[in-house]
Amino acid sequence: ANPPAMRDKVIPWRRRPLREDSLGHERTHTYGARGERWMESAHWLAGKHLIDNWDYLAENVGTYIDIIRMCRSNNIEVILLRPPSTGEYFDLMESAQAELSDSIAMRIARRFGLRVMDYRHDSRFSDDDFTDPVHLNTDRGAGHFTRTLFSDWN
């Protein structure tokens, strides 16, 4: 039984609708079946992840470098981690921006000798791991990625 102080805070378990993951985030597809909403979300996300103001690029890169230096000065290992996404997302991304992002990330990784763990095109992940073409779901994908990352780390 829960302690009295917690009793009022416990939310009764409920059966989640098929279109929600364990945290209540809506899925854009049903496991094993991509549909129109999957592609709509891929288009929307690829369009959303654009640089709106190129004036901030140098400042953002500088901030990233400052964080790397701060971590290093505190003996914290920095890893460039590129999480999994689906092919549709990459197919729809603006190629010039994707190339620039890759170029900047890899130059920083080389400059600071960072370990790179790139899962963007990793075939170990399937549509069933994703809530939409970019975000891992909590039911399967997050745990799968955690186990994969842990295995690859060692």
PDB file of C-alpha atoms in Angstrom:
ATOM      1  CA  ALA A   1       0.000   0.000   0.000  1.00  0.00           C
ATOM      2  CA  ASN A   2       1.105   3.524  -0.602  1.00  0.00           C
ATOM      3  CA  PRO A   3       1.980   5.756   2.343  1.00  0.00           C
ATOM      4  CA  PRO A   4      -0.886   8.150   3.178  1.00  0.00           C
ATOM      5  CA  ALA A   5       1.010  11.162   1.811  1.00  0.00           C
ATOM      6  CA  MET A   6       1.367   9.476  -1.586  1.00  0.00           C
ATOM      7  CA  ARG A   7      -2.131   7.983  -1.821  1.00  0.00           C
ATOM      8  CA  ASP A   8      -3.651  11.173  -3.263  1.00  0.00           C
ATOM      9  CA  LYS A   9      -0.838  11.578  -5.797  1.00  0.00           C
ATOM     10  CA  VAL A  10      -1.021   8.156  -7.403  1.00  0.00           C
ATOM     11  CA  ILE A  11      -2.818   8.213 -10.735  1.00  0.00           C
ATOM     12  CA  PRO A  12      -4.847   5.062 -11.330  1.00  0.00           C
ATOM     13  CA  TRP A  13      -3.582   2.948 -14.198  1.00  0.00           C
ATOM     14  CA  ARG A  14      -5.639   3.357 -17.349  1.00  0.00           C
ATOM     15  CA  ARG A  15      -5.579   1.557 -20.634  1.00  0.00           C
ATOM     16  CA  ARG A  16      -3.900   3.831 -23.127  1.00  0.00           C
ATOM     17  CA  PRO A  17      -5.485   4.409 -26.507  1.00  0.00           C
ATOM     18  CA  LEU A  18      -3.579   2.655 -29.291  1.00  0.00           C
ATOM     19  CA  ARG A  19      -2.331   5.976 -30.563  1.00  0.00           C
ATOM     20  CA  GLU A  20      -0.443   6.908 -27.362  1.00  0.00           C
ATOM     21  CA  ASP A  21       2.830   5.638 -25.991  1.00  0.00           C
ATOM     22  CA  SER A  22       3.479   4.972 -22.294  1.00  0.00           C
ATOM     23  CA  LEU A  23       3.945   8.679 -21.540  1.00  0.00           C
ATOM     24  CA  GLY A  24       0.760   9.653 -23.347  1.00  0.00           C
ATOM     25  CA  HIS A  25       2.501  11.035 -26.456  1.00  0.00           C
ATOM     26  CA  GLU A  26       0.470  10.501 -29.565  1.00  0.00           C
ATOM     27  CA  ARG A  27       1.872   8.175 -32.186  1.00  0.00           C
ATOM     28  CA  THR A  28       1.657   9.174 -35.813  1.00  0.00           C
ATOM     29  CA  HIS A  29       1.372   5.542 -36.870  1.00  0.00           C
ATOM     30  CA  THR A  30       0.329   2.158 -35.630  1.00  0.00           C
ATOM     31  CA  TYR A  31       3.157  -0.308 -35.173  1.00  0.00           C
ATOM     32  CA  GLY A  32       4.065  -1.906 -38.470  1.00  0.00           C
ATOM     33  CA  ALA A  33       1.881   0.401 -40.553  1.00  0.00           C
ATOM     34  CA  ARG A  34       3.017   3.756 -41.827  1.00  0.00           C
ATOM     35  CA  GLY A  35       0.315   5.989 -43.071  1.00  0.00           C
ATOM     36  CA  GLU A  36      -0.441   9.438 -44.317  1.00  0.00           C
ATOM     37  CA  ARG A  37       0.129  10.994 -40.869  1.00  0.00           C
ATOM     38  CA  TRP A  38       3.633   9.485 -40.726  1.00  0.00           C
ATOM     39  CA  MET A  39       4.634  11.284 -43.929  1.00  0.00           C
ATOM     40  CA  GLU A  40       2.833  14.474 -42.890  1.00  0.00           C
ATOM     41  CA  SER A  41       4.849  14.520 -39.689  1.00  0.00           C
ATOM     42  CA  ALA A  42       8.070  13.834 -41.617  1.00  0.00           C
ATOM     43  CA  HIS A  43       7.409  16.864 -43.838  1.00  0.00           C
ATOM     44  CA  TRP A  44       6.475  19.022 -40.869  1.00  0.00           C
ATOM     45  CA  LEU A  45       9.536  18.032 -38.816  1.00  0.00           C
ATOM     46  CA  ALA A  46      11.962  18.461 -41.715  1.00  0.00           C
ATOM     47  CA  GLY A  47      10.519  21.940 -42.291  1.00  0.00           C
ATOM     48  CA  LYS A  48      10.616  22.785 -38.592  1.00  0.00           C
ATOM     49  CA  HIS A  49      14.266  21.847 -38.150  1.00  0.00           C
ATOM     50  CA  LEU A  50      15.614  24.646 -40.319  1.00  0.00           C
ATOM     51  CA  ILE A  51      17.893  27.477 -39.306  1.00  0.00           C
ATOM     52  CA  ASP A  52      15.605  30.502 -39.158  1.00  0.00           C
ATOM     53  CA  ASN A  53      18.349  33.001 -38.483  1.00  0.00           C
ATOM     54  CA  TRP A  54      21.866  32.259 -39.714  1.00  0.00           C
ATOM     55  CA  ASP A  55      23.190  35.134 -37.566  1.00  0.00           C
ATOM     56  CA  TYR A  56      23.009  32.840 -34.530  1.00  0.00           C
ATOM     57  CA  LEU A  57      25.071  30.048 -36.067  1.00  0.00           C
ATOM     58  CA  ALA A  58      28.503  31.346 -34.987  1.00  0.00           C
ATOM     59  CA  GLU A  59      27.204  32.115 -31.479  1.00  0.00           C
ATOM     60  CA  ASN A  60      25.677  28.640 -31.140  1.00  0.00           C
ATOM     61  CA  VAL A  61      28.880  26.954 -32.312  1.00  0.00           C
ATOM     62  CA  GLY A  62      30.847  29.099 -29.864  1.00  0.00           C
ATOM     63  CA  THR A  63      28.537  28.088 -27.020  1.00  0.00           C
ATOM     64  CA  TYR A  64      28.932  24.419 -27.945  1.00  0.00           C
ATOM     65  CA  ILE A  65      32.731  24.805 -27.886  1.00  0.00           C
ATOM     66  CA  ASP A  66      32.528  26.573 -24.507  1.00  0.00           C
ATOM     67  CA  ILE A  67      30.525  23.635 -23.118  1.00  0.00           C
ATOM     68  CA  ILE A  68      33.117  21.171 -24.437  1.00  0.00           C
ATOM     69  CA  ARG A  69      35.921  23.161 -22.797  1.00  0.00           C
ATOM     70  CA  MET A  70      34.037  23.415 -19.504  1.00  0.00           C
ATOM     71  CA  CYS A  71      33.405  19.657 -19.486  1.00  0.00           C
ATOM     72  CA  ARG A  72      37.026  18.933 -20.306  1.00  0.00           C
ATOM     73  CA  SER A  73      38.245  21.224 -17.529  1.00  0.00           C
ATOM     74  CA  ASN A  74      36.101  19.161 -15.133  1.00  0.00           C
ATOM     75  CA  ASN A  75      37.349  15.816 -16.508  1.00  0.00           C
ATOM     76  CA  ILE A  76      34.001  15.038 -18.158  1.00  0.00           C
ATOM     77  CA  GLU A  77      34.186  13.066 -21.383  1.00  0.00           C
ATOM     78  CA  VAL A  78      32.272  14.691 -24.225  1.00  0.00           C
ATOM     79  CA  ILE A  79      30.743  12.521 -26.931  1.00  0.00           C
ATOM     80  CA  LEU A  80      29.084  13.675 -30.114  1.00  0.00           C
ATOM     81  CA  LEU A  81      25.910  11.600 -30.051  1.00  0.00           C
ATOM     82  CA  ARG A  82      23.649  11.607 -33.078  1.00  0.00           C
ATOM     83  CA  PRO A  83      20.416   9.774 -32.229  1.00  0.00           C
ATOM     84  CA  PRO A  84      18.468   7.559 -34.618  1.00  0.00           C
ATOM     85  CA  SER A  85      15.959   8.965 -37.087  1.00  0.00           C
ATOM     86  CA  THR A  86      14.143   7.495 -40.027  1.00  0.00           C
ATOM     87  CA  GLY A  87      15.133   7.686 -43.676  1.00  0.00           C
ATOM     88  CA  GLU A  88      12.086   9.789 -44.527  1.00  0.00           C
ATOM     89  CA  TYR A  89      13.295  12.549 -42.261  1.00  0.00           C
ATOM     90  CA  PHE A  90      16.713  12.683 -43.910  1.00  0.00           C
ATOM     91  CA  ASP A  91      15.221  12.468 -47.386  1.00  0.00           C
ATOM     92  CA  LEU A  92      13.101  15.546 -46.672  1.00  0.00           C
ATOM     93  CA  MET A  93      15.739  17.656 -44.909  1.00  0.00           C
ATOM     94  CA  GLU A  94      17.129  20.635 -46.741  1.00  0.00           C
ATOM     95  CA  SER A  95      20.384  19.197 -48.107  1.00  0.00           C
ATOM     96  CA  ALA A  96      22.462  22.378 -47.723  1.00  0.00           C
ATOM     97  CA  GLN A  97      21.569  22.658 -44.059  1.00  0.00           C
ATOM     98  CA  ALA A  98      22.146  18.947 -43.414  1.00  0.00           C
ATOM     99  CA  GLU A  99      25.578  19.131 -45.043  1.00  0.00           C
ATOM    100  CA  LEU A 100      26.497  22.258 -43.079  1.00  0.00           C
ATOM    101  CA  SER A 101      25.341  20.687 -39.820  1.00  0.00           C
ATOM    102  CA  ASP A 102      27.357  17.529 -40.518  1.00  0.00           C
ATOM    103  CA  SER A 103      30.408  19.543 -41.510  1.00  0.00           C
ATOM    104  CA  ILE A 104      30.345  21.701 -38.384  1.00  0.00           C
ATOM    105  CA  ALA A 105      29.731  18.739 -36.066  1.00  0.00           C
ATOM    106  CA  MET A 106      32.548  16.682 -37.568  1.00  0.00           C
ATOM    107  CA  ARG A 107      35.015  19.600 -37.566  1.00  0.00           C
ATOM    108  CA  ILE A 108      34.320  20.166 -33.859  1.00  0.00           C
ATOM    109  CA  ALA A 109      34.639  16.432 -33.162  1.00  0.00           C
ATOM    110  CA  ARG A 110      38.022  16.307 -34.943  1.00  0.00           C
ATOM    111  CA  ARG A 111      39.262  19.523 -33.348  1.00  0.00           C
ATOM    112  CA  PHE A 112      38.537  18.262 -29.833  1.00  0.00           C
ATOM    113  CA  GLY A 113      39.077  14.561 -30.466  1.00  0.00           C
ATOM    114  CA  LEU A 114      35.501  13.705 -29.544  1.00  0.00           C
ATOM    115  CA  ARG A 115      34.175  10.198 -29.816  1.00  0.00           C
ATOM    116  CA  VAL A 116      31.347  10.166 -32.358  1.00  0.00           C
ATOM    117  CA  MET A 117      28.414   7.811 -31.908  1.00  0.00           C
ATOM    118  CA  ASP A 118      26.176   8.245 -34.951  1.00  0.00           C
ATOM    119  CA  TYR A 119      22.887   6.350 -35.038  1.00  0.00           C
ATOM    120  CA  ARG A 120      21.112   8.464 -37.658  1.00  0.00           C
ATOM    121  CA  HIS A 121      21.066   5.756 -40.326  1.00  0.00           C
ATOM    122  CA  ASP A 122      21.420   2.738 -38.047  1.00  0.00           C
ATOM    123  CA  SER A 123      19.593  -0.294 -39.434  1.00  0.00           C
ATOM    124  CA  ARG A 124      19.094  -1.704 -35.921  1.00  0.00           C
ATOM    125  CA  PHE A 125      16.168   0.716 -35.533  1.00  0.00           C
ATOM    126  CA  SER A 126      12.809   0.276 -37.255  1.00  0.00           C
ATOM    127  CA  ASP A 127       9.639   2.326 -37.569  1.00  0.00           C
ATOM    128  CA  ASP A 128       8.307   0.597 -34.466  1.00  0.00           C
ATOM    129  CA  ASP A 129      10.973   2.404 -32.432  1.00  0.00           C
ATOM    130  CA  PHE A 130       9.602   5.830 -33.349  1.00  0.00           C
ATOM    131  CA  THR A 131       6.664   8.014 -32.340  1.00  0.00           C
ATOM    132  CA  ASP A 132       7.186   9.922 -35.581  1.00  0.00           C
ATOM    133  CA  PRO A 133      10.025   9.949 -38.144  1.00  0.00           C
ATOM    134  CA  VAL A 134      12.393  11.721 -35.733  1.00  0.00           C
ATOM    135  CA  HIS A 135      11.468  10.940 -32.121  1.00  0.00           C
ATOM    136  CA  LEU A 136      11.918   7.591 -30.411  1.00  0.00           C
ATOM    137  CA  ASN A 137       8.854   6.326 -28.593  1.00  0.00           C
ATOM    138  CA  THR A 138       8.862   5.435 -24.912  1.00  0.00           C
ATOM    139  CA  ASP A 139       7.320   1.980 -25.359  1.00  0.00           C
ATOM    140  CA  ARG A 140      10.113   0.489 -27.413  1.00  0.00           C
ATOM    141  CA  GLY A 141      12.516   2.955 -29.012  1.00  0.00           C
ATOM    142  CA  ALA A 142      13.958   4.658 -25.938  1.00  0.00           C
ATOM    143  CA  GLY A 143      14.788   1.354 -24.265  1.00  0.00           C
ATOM    144  CA  HIS A 144      16.150  -0.074 -27.502  1.00  0.00           C
ATOM    145  CA  PHE A 145      18.392   2.966 -27.985  1.00  0.00           C
ATOM    146  CA  THR A 146      19.571   2.849 -24.357  1.00  0.00           C
ATOM    147  CA  ARG A 147      20.517  -0.836 -24.628  1.00  0.00           C
ATOM    148  CA  THR A 148      22.214  -0.256 -28.008  1.00  0.00           C
ATOM    149  CA  LEU A 149      24.130   2.745 -26.714  1.00  0.00           C
ATOM    150  CA  PHE A 150      25.235   0.865 -23.600  1.00  0.00           C
ATOM    151  CA  SER A 151      26.363  -2.108 -25.686  1.00  0.00           C
ATOM    152  CA  ASP A 152      28.261   0.060 -28.165  1.00  0.00           C
ATOM    153  CA  TRP A 153      29.826   2.141 -25.403  1.00  0.00           C
ATOM    154  CA  ASN A 154      31.550  -0.861 -23.894  1.00  0.00           C
TER     155      ASN A 154
END
